[in-house]
Tab-separated table of C-alpha atoms in Angstrom:
chain	number	residue	atom	x	y	z
A	1	MET	CA	-17.678	-31.159	-12.893
A	2	PRO	CA	-17.331	-28.660	-10.257
A	3	GLY	CA	-19.709	-25.241	-10.241
A	4	LEU	CA	-19.206	-21.998	-10.258
A	5	PRO	CA	-17.257	-20.541	-6.546
A	6	SER	CA	-19.029	-18.396	-4.438
A	7	TYR	CA	-15.812	-16.318	-2.390
A	8	THR	CA	-16.816	-15.284	1.782
A	9	THR	CA	-14.737	-12.531	2.514
A	10	VAL	CA	-12.600	-13.076	5.946
A	11	PHE	CA	-12.327	-10.105	8.124
A	12	GLY	CA	-11.330	-10.735	11.467
A	13	SER	CA	-13.070	-9.540	14.999
A	14	LEU	CA	-12.167	-9.476	18.658
A	15	ASP	CA	-14.706	-12.651	19.240
A	16	ASP	CA	-12.791	-14.768	15.832
A	17	TYR	CA	-9.151	-14.166	15.066
A	18	ARG	CA	-6.712	-16.473	13.991
A	19	LYS	CA	-3.468	-15.303	13.635
A	20	GLY	CA	-0.673	-15.955	10.673
A	21	GLU	CA	3.146	-16.264	12.203
A	22	ILE	CA	6.130	-16.115	10.414
A	23	ASP	CA	8.659	-18.818	9.118
A	24	LEU	CA	12.147	-17.651	9.214
A	25	ILE	CA	14.812	-18.747	7.135
A	26	ASP	CA	17.895	-16.344	7.625
A	27	ASP	CA	16.682	-13.207	10.196
A	28	ASP	CA	15.029	-12.402	13.140
A	29	PRO	CA	11.331	-12.274	14.193
A	30	VAL	CA	11.481	-8.718	15.446
A	31	ARG	CA	12.787	-6.703	12.791
A	32	TYR	CA	8.926	-7.887	11.300
A	33	ALA	CA	7.362	-6.322	14.238
A	34	PHE	CA	4.624	-9.020	13.807
A	35	SER	CA	1.137	-8.418	16.080
A	36	ASN	CA	-2.231	-8.178	15.907
A	37	ILE	CA	-4.865	-5.786	16.448
A	38	PHE	CA	-7.776	-8.048	17.677
A	39	GLU	CA	-4.976	-9.858	19.408
A	40	VAL	CA	-3.684	-6.883	21.243
A	41	ALA	CA	-7.162	-5.124	21.560
A	42	SER	CA	-8.524	-8.305	23.526
A	43	THR	CA	-5.764	-7.552	26.582
A	44	SER	CA	-6.059	-3.720	26.668
A	45	ARG	CA	-7.748	-1.368	28.675
A	46	PRO	CA	-11.112	0.537	27.052
A	47	TYR	CA	-9.410	3.506	24.520
A	48	GLU	CA	-5.643	2.666	26.413
A	49	LYS	CA	-3.632	3.675	22.502
A	50	ILE	CA	-1.306	0.550	21.486
A	51	ALA	CA	1.362	1.087	18.870
A	52	VAL	CA	0.626	-1.641	16.279
A	53	GLY	CA	2.838	-0.102	14.180
A	54	LYS	CA	5.484	2.953	13.846
A	55	ASN	CA	7.251	4.596	11.495
A	56	ARG	CA	8.838	7.588	13.131
A	57	GLN	CA	6.563	10.003	14.110
A	58	TYR	CA	4.027	8.617	13.008
A	59	VAL	CA	2.104	5.344	14.356
A	60	LEU	CA	-0.957	2.933	13.969
A	61	GLU	CA	-3.117	2.626	17.314
A	62	ALA	CA	-5.533	-0.210	17.855
A	63	ILE	CA	-7.993	0.338	20.098
A	64	ARG	CA	-10.550	-0.961	22.069
A	65	ALA	CA	-13.864	0.777	22.312
A	66	GLU	CA	-15.874	-0.067	25.163
A	67	GLY	CA	-17.805	2.682	26.418
A	68	THR	CA	-17.598	6.282	26.300
A	69	SER	CA	-14.024	7.843	26.094
A	70	GLY	CA	-12.902	11.092	27.194
A	71	TRP	CA	-12.771	14.249	25.028
A	72	ARG	CA	-9.173	13.673	22.654
A	73	THR	CA	-8.487	16.831	19.875
A	74	ALA	CA	-5.361	16.892	17.747
A	75	PRO	CA	-2.779	19.423	15.965
A	76	HIS	CA	-3.593	17.445	13.064
A	77	ASP	CA	-5.980	14.641	11.333
A	78	GLU	CA	-6.121	11.453	12.688
A	79	PHE	CA	-8.270	8.812	10.873
A	80	ALA	CA	-10.955	6.768	12.754
A	81	LEU	CA	-10.996	3.656	11.476
A	82	VAL	CA	-12.974	0.872	12.043
A	83	MET	CA	-11.908	-2.932	12.335
A	84	ASP	CA	-14.910	-4.578	14.529
A	85	GLY	CA	-17.988	-3.451	16.756
A	86	GLU	CA	-19.888	-0.352	15.993
A	87	VAL	CA	-18.801	2.895	16.706
A	88	GLU	CA	-20.130	6.286	17.326
A	89	ILE	CA	-17.980	9.195	16.404
A	90	ARG	CA	-18.720	12.802	18.522
A	91	LEU	CA	-17.453	15.647	17.164
A	92	ARG	CA	-17.023	18.975	18.443
A	93	LYS	CA	-15.474	22.611	17.874
A	94	LEU	CA	-12.664	23.422	19.799
A	95	GLY	CA	-13.577	26.699	22.224
A	96	PRO	CA	-12.287	29.759	22.693
A	97	ASP	CA	-10.596	28.608	26.336
A	98	ASP	CA	-10.752	24.742	25.658
A	99	PRO	CA	-6.734	24.195	26.794
A	100	VAL	CA	-4.693	23.980	23.928
A	101	ALA	CA	-3.024	20.521	23.101
A	102	THR	CA	-0.282	19.979	25.462
A	103	ALA	CA	1.987	18.124	22.852
A	104	PRO	CA	3.274	19.650	19.338
A	105	ARG	CA	1.341	16.355	18.147
A	106	GLY	CA	-0.361	13.182	18.373
A	107	SER	CA	-4.128	12.941	20.192
A	108	ASN	CA	-4.184	14.518	23.370
A	109	GLN	CA	-7.009	14.089	26.198
A	110	LEU	CA	-9.312	17.388	27.242
A	111	SER	CA	-9.785	17.782	31.070
A	112	ALA	CA	-13.797	18.642	30.144
A	113	GLU	CA	-15.887	18.888	27.857
A	114	PRO	CA	-14.468	21.123	24.593
A	115	GLY	CA	-16.434	24.539	24.676
A	116	GLY	CA	-17.157	25.088	21.501
A	117	PRO	CA	-20.238	24.250	19.300
A	118	PRO	CA	-21.143	20.389	18.599
A	119	MET	CA	-20.375	19.522	14.641
A	120	GLY	CA	-22.237	16.477	14.828
A	121	ARG	CA	-21.432	12.680	14.608
A	122	VAL	CA	-20.975	9.777	13.215
A	123	VAL	CA	-21.832	6.036	13.464
A	124	GLY	CA	-19.164	3.340	11.971
A	125	ARG	CA	-19.188	-0.094	11.702
A	126	ARG	CA	-16.487	-2.683	10.123
A	127	GLY	CA	-14.716	-1.100	7.609
A	128	HIS	CA	-16.082	2.810	7.987
A	129	MET	CA	-13.328	5.162	8.219
A	130	THR	CA	-14.115	9.055	9.598
A	131	LEU	CA	-12.368	12.025	9.824
A	132	LEU	CA	-11.061	13.344	13.130
A	133	PRO	CA	-10.864	17.391	11.907
A	134	VAL	CA	-7.945	19.484	13.061
A	135	GLY	CA	-9.215	22.040	15.300
A	136	ALA	CA	-11.833	19.517	16.432
A	137	ALA	CA	-11.970	17.383	19.488
A	138	TYR	CA	-13.945	13.805	19.742
A	139	GLN	CA	-14.967	11.190	21.867
A	140	PHE	CA	-16.022	8.008	21.021
A	141	HIS	CA	-18.292	5.221	22.852
A	142	ALA	CA	-19.420	1.453	21.588
A	143	ASP	CA	-22.196	-0.252	24.009
A	144	SER	CA	-20.203	-3.758	23.469
A	145	PRO	CA	-16.661	-4.265	22.392
A	146	SER	CA	-15.403	-3.054	19.316
A	147	VAL	CA	-11.715	-1.779	17.496
A	148	ILE	CA	-10.652	1.047	15.769
A	149	LEU	CA	-7.706	1.274	14.752
A	150	LEU	CA	-5.741	5.392	14.411
A	151	GLN	CA	-3.977	6.953	11.933
A	152	THR	CA	-1.805	9.107	13.856
A	153	GLN	CA	1.252	10.477	15.232
A	154	ASP	CA	2.487	9.162	19.012
A	155	GLY	CA	1.066	11.503	21.514
A	156	PRO	CA	1.873	11.515	25.224
A	157	ASP	CA	-0.591	9.029	25.946
A	158	THR	CA	0.960	6.417	23.119
A	159	VAL	CA	1.477	3.356	24.747
A	160	TYR	CA	4.584	1.523	23.229
A	161	LYS	CA	4.935	-2.452	24.862
A	162	TRP	CA	6.456	-4.002	21.638
A	163	ALA	CA	8.207	-6.896	23.893
A	164	GLU	CA	4.575	-8.025	25.214
A	165	ILE	CA	2.708	-7.157	21.442
A	166	ILE	CA	5.261	-8.927	18.457
A	167	GLN	CA	6.025	-12.168	18.080
A	168	THR	CA	9.964	-12.677	19.553
A	169	VAL	CA	10.669	-15.649	18.977
A	170	PRO	CA	11.474	-17.769	15.584
B	1	MET	CA	9.044	29.662	-16.547
B	2	SER	CA	10.792	27.171	-18.159
B	3	ILE	CA	9.919	24.006	-20.416
B	4	GLU	CA	11.468	21.497	-20.595
B	5	ALA	CA	11.235	19.485	-23.606
B	6	PRO	CA	9.175	16.510	-24.432
B	7	ALA	CA	12.034	13.149	-23.933
B	8	ARG	CA	12.735	11.454	-26.535
B	9	VAL	CA	11.657	8.172	-27.081
B	10	ASP	CA	14.790	5.875	-29.445
B	11	ALA	CA	11.933	3.613	-30.329
B	12	SER	CA	12.781	1.026	-33.969
B	13	GLU	CA	10.015	-0.206	-36.316
B	14	ASP	CA	7.710	-1.886	-36.067
B	15	ASN	CA	9.490	-5.357	-36.467
B	16	LEU	CA	7.999	-9.084	-37.859
B	17	TYR	CA	5.254	-9.024	-35.272
B	18	GLY	CA	4.480	-5.539	-34.942
B	19	TYR	CA	5.821	-4.502	-32.362
B	20	GLN	CA	8.273	-1.501	-31.706
B	21	SER	CA	11.917	-2.229	-29.784
B	22	PHE	CA	13.538	-0.040	-27.625
B	23	LYS	CA	16.688	1.584	-26.751
B	24	LEU	CA	17.472	3.099	-23.608
B	25	GLY	CA	21.009	3.889	-23.637
B	26	GLU	CA	22.837	0.451	-23.644
B	27	PHE	CA	20.342	-1.161	-22.985
B	28	THR	CA	17.447	-3.316	-25.428
B	29	PHE	CA	14.367	-4.176	-25.247
B	30	SER	CA	12.557	-6.339	-28.093
B	31	ARG	CA	9.516	-8.193	-28.130
B	32	ASP	CA	7.523	-11.168	-29.932
B	33	GLU	CA	5.140	-13.632	-29.732
B	34	TYR	CA	5.161	-15.082	-25.693
B	35	PHE	CA	8.223	-13.287	-24.604
B	36	VAL	CA	10.389	-10.023	-23.513
B	37	TYR	CA	14.435	-9.749	-24.715
B	38	VAL	CA	16.478	-7.233	-22.617
B	39	GLU	CA	19.941	-6.865	-23.614
B	40	TRP	CA	23.379	-5.124	-22.328
B	41	PRO	CA	26.744	-5.144	-22.913
B	42	THR	CA	27.062	-8.267	-20.649
B	43	GLY	CA	24.413	-10.370	-20.995
B	44	ARG	CA	20.722	-11.095	-22.037
B	45	HIS	CA	17.737	-11.765	-20.668
B	46	VAL	CA	14.101	-13.312	-22.059
B	47	MET	CA	11.227	-12.522	-20.182
B	48	SER	CA	7.394	-14.177	-20.521
B	49	ALA	CA	5.554	-10.700	-22.439
B	50	ASP	CA	3.040	-11.659	-19.714
B	51	ALA	CA	5.023	-10.934	-16.906
B	52	PHE	CA	6.671	-8.298	-17.905
B	53	LEU	CA	3.676	-6.130	-18.953
B	54	ARG	CA	2.668	-6.786	-15.417
B	55	ALA	CA	5.546	-5.044	-13.567
B	56	LEU	CA	6.422	-2.031	-16.056
B	57	GLN	CA	2.534	-1.325	-15.961
B	58	ARG	CA	3.543	-0.803	-11.352
B	59	ASP	CA	6.439	0.601	-12.236
B	60	VAL	CA	4.978	3.656	-15.349
B	61	ALA	CA	2.193	4.102	-12.882
B	62	TRP	CA	3.527	4.260	-9.991
B	63	GLN	CA	7.066	6.792	-11.096
B	64	PHE	CA	9.215	4.273	-9.540
B	65	PHE	CA	8.290	3.792	-6.672
B	66	TYR	CA	9.871	3.553	-3.463
B	67	GLY	CA	13.464	1.794	-4.424
B	68	THR	CA	13.677	-0.718	-5.757
B	69	VAL	CA	11.081	-2.683	-8.486
B	70	ASN	CA	12.425	-5.737	-9.267
B	71	PHE	CA	10.684	-7.081	-13.091
B	72	ASP	CA	11.705	-10.422	-11.313
B	73	GLY	CA	15.446	-11.644	-10.090
B	74	VAL	CA	17.670	-9.825	-12.499
B	75	ILE	CA	16.310	-6.457	-14.439
B	76	GLY	CA	14.718	-3.831	-12.253
B	77	THR	CA	14.999	-0.272	-11.509
B	78	VAL	CA	15.891	1.601	-8.240
B	79	ASN	CA	13.887	5.180	-7.398
B	80	HIS	CA	16.341	8.357	-7.395
B	81	TYR	CA	13.478	10.803	-6.531
B	82	GLY	CA	14.116	12.475	-9.961
B	83	THR	CA	17.293	10.007	-11.831
B	84	VAL	CA	15.954	5.893	-12.245
B	85	ASP	CA	19.127	3.450	-12.191
B	86	LEU	CA	18.247	0.200	-14.880
B	87	PHE	CA	19.873	-2.428	-13.406
B	88	ALA	CA	20.279	-5.913	-14.999
B	89	GLY	CA	21.908	-8.566	-12.307
B	90	ARG	CA	22.555	-5.844	-9.823
B	91	TYR	CA	20.757	-7.620	-6.796
B	92	ASN	CA	21.633	-11.216	-8.720
B	93	ASP	CA	24.534	-12.362	-6.557
B	94	ALA	CA	25.371	-14.808	-9.110
B	95	TYR	CA	25.504	-11.644	-11.337
B	96	ARG	CA	27.484	-10.358	-9.754
B	97	LYS	CA	30.236	-12.887	-8.556
B	98	ALA	CA	30.236	-13.376	-12.203
B	99	GLU	CA	31.088	-9.336	-12.544
B	100	LEU	CA	27.941	-10.209	-15.820
B	101	ASP	CA	26.121	-6.658	-14.309
B	102	HIS	CA	24.636	-4.252	-15.655
B	103	LEU	CA	23.243	-0.502	-14.428
B	104	GLU	CA	22.853	3.506	-16.092
B	105	ASN	CA	21.161	5.825	-14.820
B	106	PHE	CA	19.097	8.165	-16.490
B	107	GLU	CA	17.099	11.272	-15.657
B	108	THR	CA	13.357	10.278	-14.354
B	109	PRO	CA	11.689	11.477	-17.990
B	110	LEU	CA	13.515	9.589	-20.473
B	111	ILE	CA	13.177	6.745	-18.173
B	112	LYS	CA	9.317	7.438	-17.733
B	113	ALA	CA	8.807	8.600	-21.312
B	114	THR	CA	10.605	4.698	-23.103
B	115	PHE	CA	7.805	2.469	-20.127
B	116	GLU	CA	5.274	4.590	-21.352
B	117	GLN	CA	5.802	4.153	-25.048
B	118	MET	CA	6.556	0.435	-24.720
B	119	LEU	CA	3.576	-0.476	-21.859
B	120	ASP	CA	1.268	1.110	-24.200
B	121	ASN	CA	3.340	-0.466	-27.920
B	122	TRP	CA	3.307	-4.128	-26.281
B	123	THR	CA	0.231	-3.800	-25.227
B	124	ASN	CA	-2.514	-5.622	-26.772
B	125	THR	CA	-6.411	-4.933	-26.896
B	126	GLY	CA	-8.058	-6.699	-24.503
B	127	PHE	CA	-5.142	-6.857	-21.812
B	128	ASP	CA	-5.201	-5.663	-18.888
B	129	PRO	CA	-1.617	-5.240	-17.103
B	130	PHE	CA	-3.308	-4.136	-13.682
B	131	ALA	CA	-5.958	-6.441	-13.308
B	132	SER	CA	-6.045	-10.160	-12.228
B	133	PRO	CA	-5.848	-13.390	-14.788
B	134	THR	CA	-9.336	-14.072	-14.613
B	135	GLU	CA	-10.375	-10.527	-15.493
B	136	THR	CA	-7.951	-9.978	-18.403
B	137	GLY	CA	-7.341	-10.987	-21.480
B	138	THR	CA	-4.273	-12.093	-22.904
B	139	ALA	CA	-0.819	-10.671	-23.551
B	140	PHE	CA	0.609	-13.049	-26.088
B	141	GLY	CA	0.073	-12.763	-30.205
B	142	ILE	CA	1.064	-10.423	-32.727
B	143	LYS	CA	0.573	-7.054	-32.664
B	144	ALA	CA	-3.929	-6.143	-32.320
B	145	GLY	CA	-4.510	-2.424	-31.175
B	146	ASP	CA	-4.576	-1.394	-27.820
B	147	ASN	CA	-6.278	-1.251	-24.532
B	148	ARG	CA	-5.144	2.115	-23.856
B	149	PRO	CA	-8.173	3.626	-21.157
B	150	ALA	CA	-6.174	-0.162	-18.946
B	151	ILE	CA	-2.873	1.718	-18.370
B	152	THR	CA	-3.721	4.784	-17.738
B	153	ARG	CA	-6.202	4.648	-15.586
B	154	HIS	CA	-6.489	7.385	-13.230
B	155	ARG	CA	-4.250	7.049	-10.077
B	156	VAL	CA	-6.078	8.008	-6.732
B	157	THR	CA	-3.928	9.566	-4.206
B	158	ALA	CA	-6.399	11.646	-1.781
B	159	ARG	CA	-5.005	14.727	-0.728
B	160	ARG	CA	-6.596	14.371	2.495
B	161	MET	CA	-9.641	11.893	2.604
B	162	VAL	CA	-11.661	9.838	0.587
B	163	ASN	CA	-14.967	11.691	0.420
B	164	VAL	CA	-13.722	15.257	1.254
B	165	PRO	CA	-15.035	17.711	-0.190
B	166	GLY	CA	-13.307	18.315	-3.572
B	167	ASP	CA	-10.725	15.033	-2.525
B	168	GLU	CA	-11.461	11.435	-4.008
B	169	PRO	CA	-14.815	10.870	-4.982
B	170	LEU	CA	-16.766	7.647	-3.775
B	171	ARG	CA	-16.846	4.171	-5.976
B	172	ASN	CA	-19.580	3.729	-7.259
B	173	ASP	CA	-21.403	1.447	-10.601
B	174	ASP	CA	-22.040	5.057	-12.227
B	175	ASN	CA	-18.910	5.803	-12.652
B	176	GLY	CA	-17.364	2.394	-13.300
B	177	HIS	CA	-16.260	0.506	-10.198
B	178	PRO	CA	-19.155	-2.474	-10.233
B	179	VAL	CA	-18.316	-4.245	-7.103
B	180	ASN	CA	-15.748	-7.219	-8.113
B	181	ARG	CA	-16.898	-10.796	-7.522
B	182	GLN	CA	-14.687	-11.411	-5.258
B	183	PHE	CA	-16.403	-9.453	-2.825
B	184	ALA	CA	-19.828	-9.936	-3.772
B	185	ASP	CA	-20.229	-10.414	-0.165
B	186	VAL	CA	-18.299	-7.795	1.564
B	187	PRO	CA	-21.514	-4.939	3.042
B	188	GLN	CA	-21.676	-1.613	0.955
B	189	GLY	CA	-23.916	0.360	3.153
B	190	GLU	CA	-22.277	2.884	4.570
B	191	PRO	CA	-21.652	5.390	7.200
B	192	GLU	CA	-24.501	7.377	9.700
B	193	LEU	CA	-23.028	11.236	9.231
B	194	HIS	CA	-25.124	13.049	12.310
B	195	PRO	CA	-23.625	16.746	11.405
B	196	GLU	CA	-25.165	19.336	13.221
B	197	PRO	CA	-26.459	22.132	10.284
B	198	GLY	CA	-23.291	23.831	9.222
B	199	PHE	CA	-20.752	21.490	9.856
B	200	GLU	CA	-21.746	19.645	6.722
B	201	GLY	CA	-18.747	19.500	5.252
B	202	GLU	CA	-16.781	18.612	7.997
B	203	VAL	CA	-18.223	15.694	9.467
B	204	ILE	CA	-17.112	12.165	6.571
B	205	ALA	CA	-16.395	9.506	6.867
B	206	PHE	CA	-17.041	6.716	4.154
B	207	ASN	CA	-16.709	2.310	3.349
B	208	LEU	CA	-13.214	1.690	3.204
B	209	PHE	CA	-13.842	-2.323	2.932
B	210	ALA	CA	-16.762	-0.673	0.534
B	211	TYR	CA	-14.569	1.512	-1.639
B	212	LEU	CA	-11.733	-1.429	-1.480
B	213	SER	CA	-14.895	-4.120	-2.821
B	214	ARG	CA	-14.988	-1.966	-6.142
B	215	SER	CA	-10.983	-1.314	-7.253
B	216	GLN	CA	-10.526	-2.992	-10.382
B	217	VAL	CA	-7.253	-3.405	-10.131
B	218	THR	CA	-4.637	-5.014	-8.241
B	219	TRP	CA	-1.194	-5.403	-6.998
B	220	ASN	CA	-1.738	-0.934	-6.593
B	221	PRO	CA	-1.527	1.137	-4.197
B	222	SER	CA	-3.743	3.748	-3.846
B	223	VAL	CA	-3.479	7.003	-1.409
B	224	VAL	CA	-7.080	7.102	0.393
B	225	SER	CA	-6.144	9.151	3.860
B	226	VAL	CA	-2.936	11.396	4.718
B	227	CYS	CA	-1.747	12.937	8.370
B	228	GLY	CA	1.730	14.797	6.930
B	229	ASP	CA	3.505	11.960	5.465
B	230	SER	CA	2.086	9.347	6.817
B	231	LEU	CA	-0.255	7.762	3.922
B	232	TYR	CA	-2.717	4.571	3.912
B	233	CYS	CA	-2.399	2.800	0.655
B	234	PRO	CA	-4.203	0.755	0.661
B	235	THR	CA	-4.598	-1.848	-1.847
B	236	THR	CA	-6.864	-5.354	-3.807
B	237	GLU	CA	-4.667	-8.351	-4.265
B	238	GLU	CA	-5.012	-11.320	-6.189
B	239	TYR	CA	-2.992	-13.802	-7.232
B	240	ILE	CA	0.826	-13.243	-7.717
B	241	LEU	CA	2.323	-9.764	-6.970
B	242	PRO	CA	3.727	-8.223	-10.665
B	243	ILE	CA	7.311	-7.430	-9.503
B	244	ILE	CA	9.350	-7.968	-5.804
B	245	HIS	CA	9.716	-4.547	-3.625
B	246	GLY	CA	13.773	-3.494	-2.902
B	247	ASN	CA	13.252	-1.064	0.214
B	248	ASP	CA	14.665	2.004	0.683
B	249	ARG	CA	12.483	2.265	3.931
B	250	VAL	CA	9.521	1.022	6.054
B	251	GLU	CA	7.137	-0.288	4.892
B	252	TRP	CA	4.300	-1.241	7.097
B	253	PHE	CA	1.076	-4.236	6.020
B	254	VAL	CA	-1.639	-4.540	7.413
B	255	GLN	CA	-4.264	-7.058	6.462
B	256	LEU	CA	-7.807	-5.919	6.462
B	257	SER	CA	-9.256	-9.121	5.135
B	258	ASP	CA	-8.958	-12.241	3.536
B	259	GLU	CA	-5.094	-14.449	3.820
B	260	ILE	CA	-1.531	-12.943	1.721
B	261	TYR	CA	1.929	-15.052	2.159
B	262	TRP	CA	4.948	-12.989	1.871
B	263	ASN	CA	7.923	-14.311	0.479
B	264	VAL	CA	11.381	-11.989	1.883
B	265	GLU	CA	14.671	-11.777	0.822
B	266	ASP	CA	17.957	-9.988	1.340
B	267	ARG	CA	17.454	-6.396	-0.571
B	268	ASP	CA	20.677	-6.925	-2.407
B	269	THR	CA	21.840	-10.258	-2.923
B	270	GLY	CA	18.256	-11.941	-3.504
B	271	ALA	CA	18.674	-14.441	-0.152
B	272	ALA	CA	16.031	-16.523	1.508
B	273	ARG	CA	15.139	-14.129	4.880
B	274	ALA	CA	11.957	-15.911	5.915
B	275	LYS	CA	8.024	-16.288	4.715
B	276	VAL	CA	5.325	-14.186	6.698
B	277	VAL	CA	1.494	-15.123	6.407
B	278	MET	CA	-0.963	-12.502	7.454
B	279	ARG	CA	-4.687	-13.400	7.874
B	280	PRO	CA	-6.951	-10.514	9.017
B	281	GLY	CA	-6.297	-7.824	11.679
B	282	ASP	CA	-2.406	-8.433	11.229
B	283	VAL	CA	0.454	-5.714	11.057
B	284	ALA	CA	3.868	-6.575	10.341
B	285	ALA	CA	7.324	-4.201	9.694
B	286	MET	CA	8.800	-4.996	6.132
B	287	PRO	CA	12.490	-4.251	6.949
B	288	ALA	CA	14.614	-0.976	4.369
B	289	ASP	CA	17.015	-4.026	3.794
B	290	ILE	CA	14.012	-6.715	2.034
B	291	ARG	CA	12.186	-7.181	-1.193
B	292	HIS	CA	9.040	-8.486	-0.860
B	293	GLN	CA	6.403	-10.927	-3.252
B	294	GLY	CA	2.666	-10.577	-2.118
B	295	TYR	CA	0.889	-14.304	-2.818
B	296	ALA	CA	-2.883	-13.880	-2.268
B	297	PRO	CA	-5.423	-17.621	-3.342
B	298	LYS	CA	-8.559	-15.209	-2.733
B	299	ARG	CA	-8.391	-11.554	-4.251
B	300	SER	CA	-7.242	-9.894	-0.442
B	301	MET	CA	-7.263	-6.325	1.310
B	302	LEU	CA	-4.489	-5.151	2.827
B	303	LEU	CA	-3.305	-1.788	4.027
B	304	VAL	CA	0.062	-0.491	2.850
B	305	TRP	CA	1.202	1.652	5.337
B	306	GLU	CA	4.043	4.818	3.884
B	307	ASN	CA	6.112	7.403	5.284
B	308	ALA	CA	7.008	9.869	2.013
B	309	ASP	CA	9.283	12.055	3.847
B	310	PRO	CA	11.643	12.654	1.339
B	311	GLU	CA	14.428	11.935	3.250
B	312	LEU	CA	13.608	8.511	5.298
B	313	PRO	CA	16.215	7.015	1.820
B	314	GLY	CA	18.892	9.000	2.659
B	315	LEU	CA	19.266	8.911	6.726
B	316	ILE	CA	18.976	5.462	6.430
B	317	SER	CA	21.569	4.527	3.916
B	318	SER	CA	23.559	7.109	5.123
B	319	GLY	CA	23.756	4.658	9.000
B	320	GLN	CA	21.410	7.603	10.950
B	321	LEU	CA	18.153	5.799	11.123
B	322	PRO	CA	17.886	1.533	11.384
B	323	SER	CA	16.168	-0.449	9.181
B	324	THR	CA	13.986	-1.851	11.693
B	325	ALA	CA	11.006	-0.231	12.539
B	326	VAL	CA	11.212	-1.470	16.422
B	327	GLN	CA	13.893	-1.863	19.148
B	328	LEU	CA	13.179	-3.557	21.861
């Protein structure tokens, strides 16, 4: 006689993920751009911004967080969702002498620490989502390899390598 | 300033089972204890009341959503963002070949008002068409009360991000959002916020996974963050998506937890195209020319990522944009 079931919610991580698959009946797998965030991050350099989703100018970027990133800013809000590990997100206001964004959208690397006052910091773990507000700069730090999914627009540093990350054969 | 008159719903007196019947153009809708009957000039169709009400609930709550909402392989709606097609057999190869299909276009307020009254009249006390099968009562039997709190739930549409001051609030026990039994093991801790003085309202974060673990509903995307037209619309999924969604734009899925099986068909004919199994961390694009239905054996978290640009359907249907997301 079975008792009440207990459920285990399965999340993925860099160390423990099991990729799904596409069973083709009458289609081309490329049309589905099927990839896995943890697989992409496992082969990325720290803070490389790999597009895993693109819908016109909008992108989802998989980022391997490891060590300390440079400072970035965007001319619009961005949102960082921690998918694995622990990430500290440091926020500063842009100063009047800071270089303006070089691209009309997406996040831009700043050549130096921003000149505005510190806004504070967030420590996020798996499932935690942080607003990276327009008008601010941000820096990520992770003591051990972690994964961020960034909701943003494509910018000068967005890396496209679809042929390497998506399923292309049945 | 003009005030739009309320759309007039063509509803009958109660039938033998206590339910109203409805007429919309040349379509008629009626129900008895178990089934819903749809008739049009060239055909008729029957669906389980349970399945029909689950689909109707989504169509009403989503304002007819993006593209096509197939209640099943015969009946459904297509959103033209101001008007809505109601169809029977139009996207079913056999009906089309037999010339038994039928389609009428309605102003959105009229079909919305008719569907809302149908949903209200046909939903009995204890049946929640947004909930999973084990979390709700039965749709069947003679007319017995109503369930207005369940069918008129607030749909979350954050303007910037959940938990931003003045935007959509967090969920907790006190505001009627206990942790779902299938997410009892999801950590509930919130992120550590360390704002400098004066920046308390700008250093904002929240636990999205905890937020989703407290969702009352299934297969109901709601907006939690907004970047221009880029909308994060996460949802919790259990059992079967009660509609077959036909796209009018590319729609992306990110599997956040557990597992979903997707059946993918040709949008216009229903021919099988693919099966997609998604596990945590998987990302997949659903092309603009397909329709899909999901199956989740355990309640899971799915991030639906939409582009709400109103120009997209026209650009894709005219061939100015491809129906797929990525070109190698």
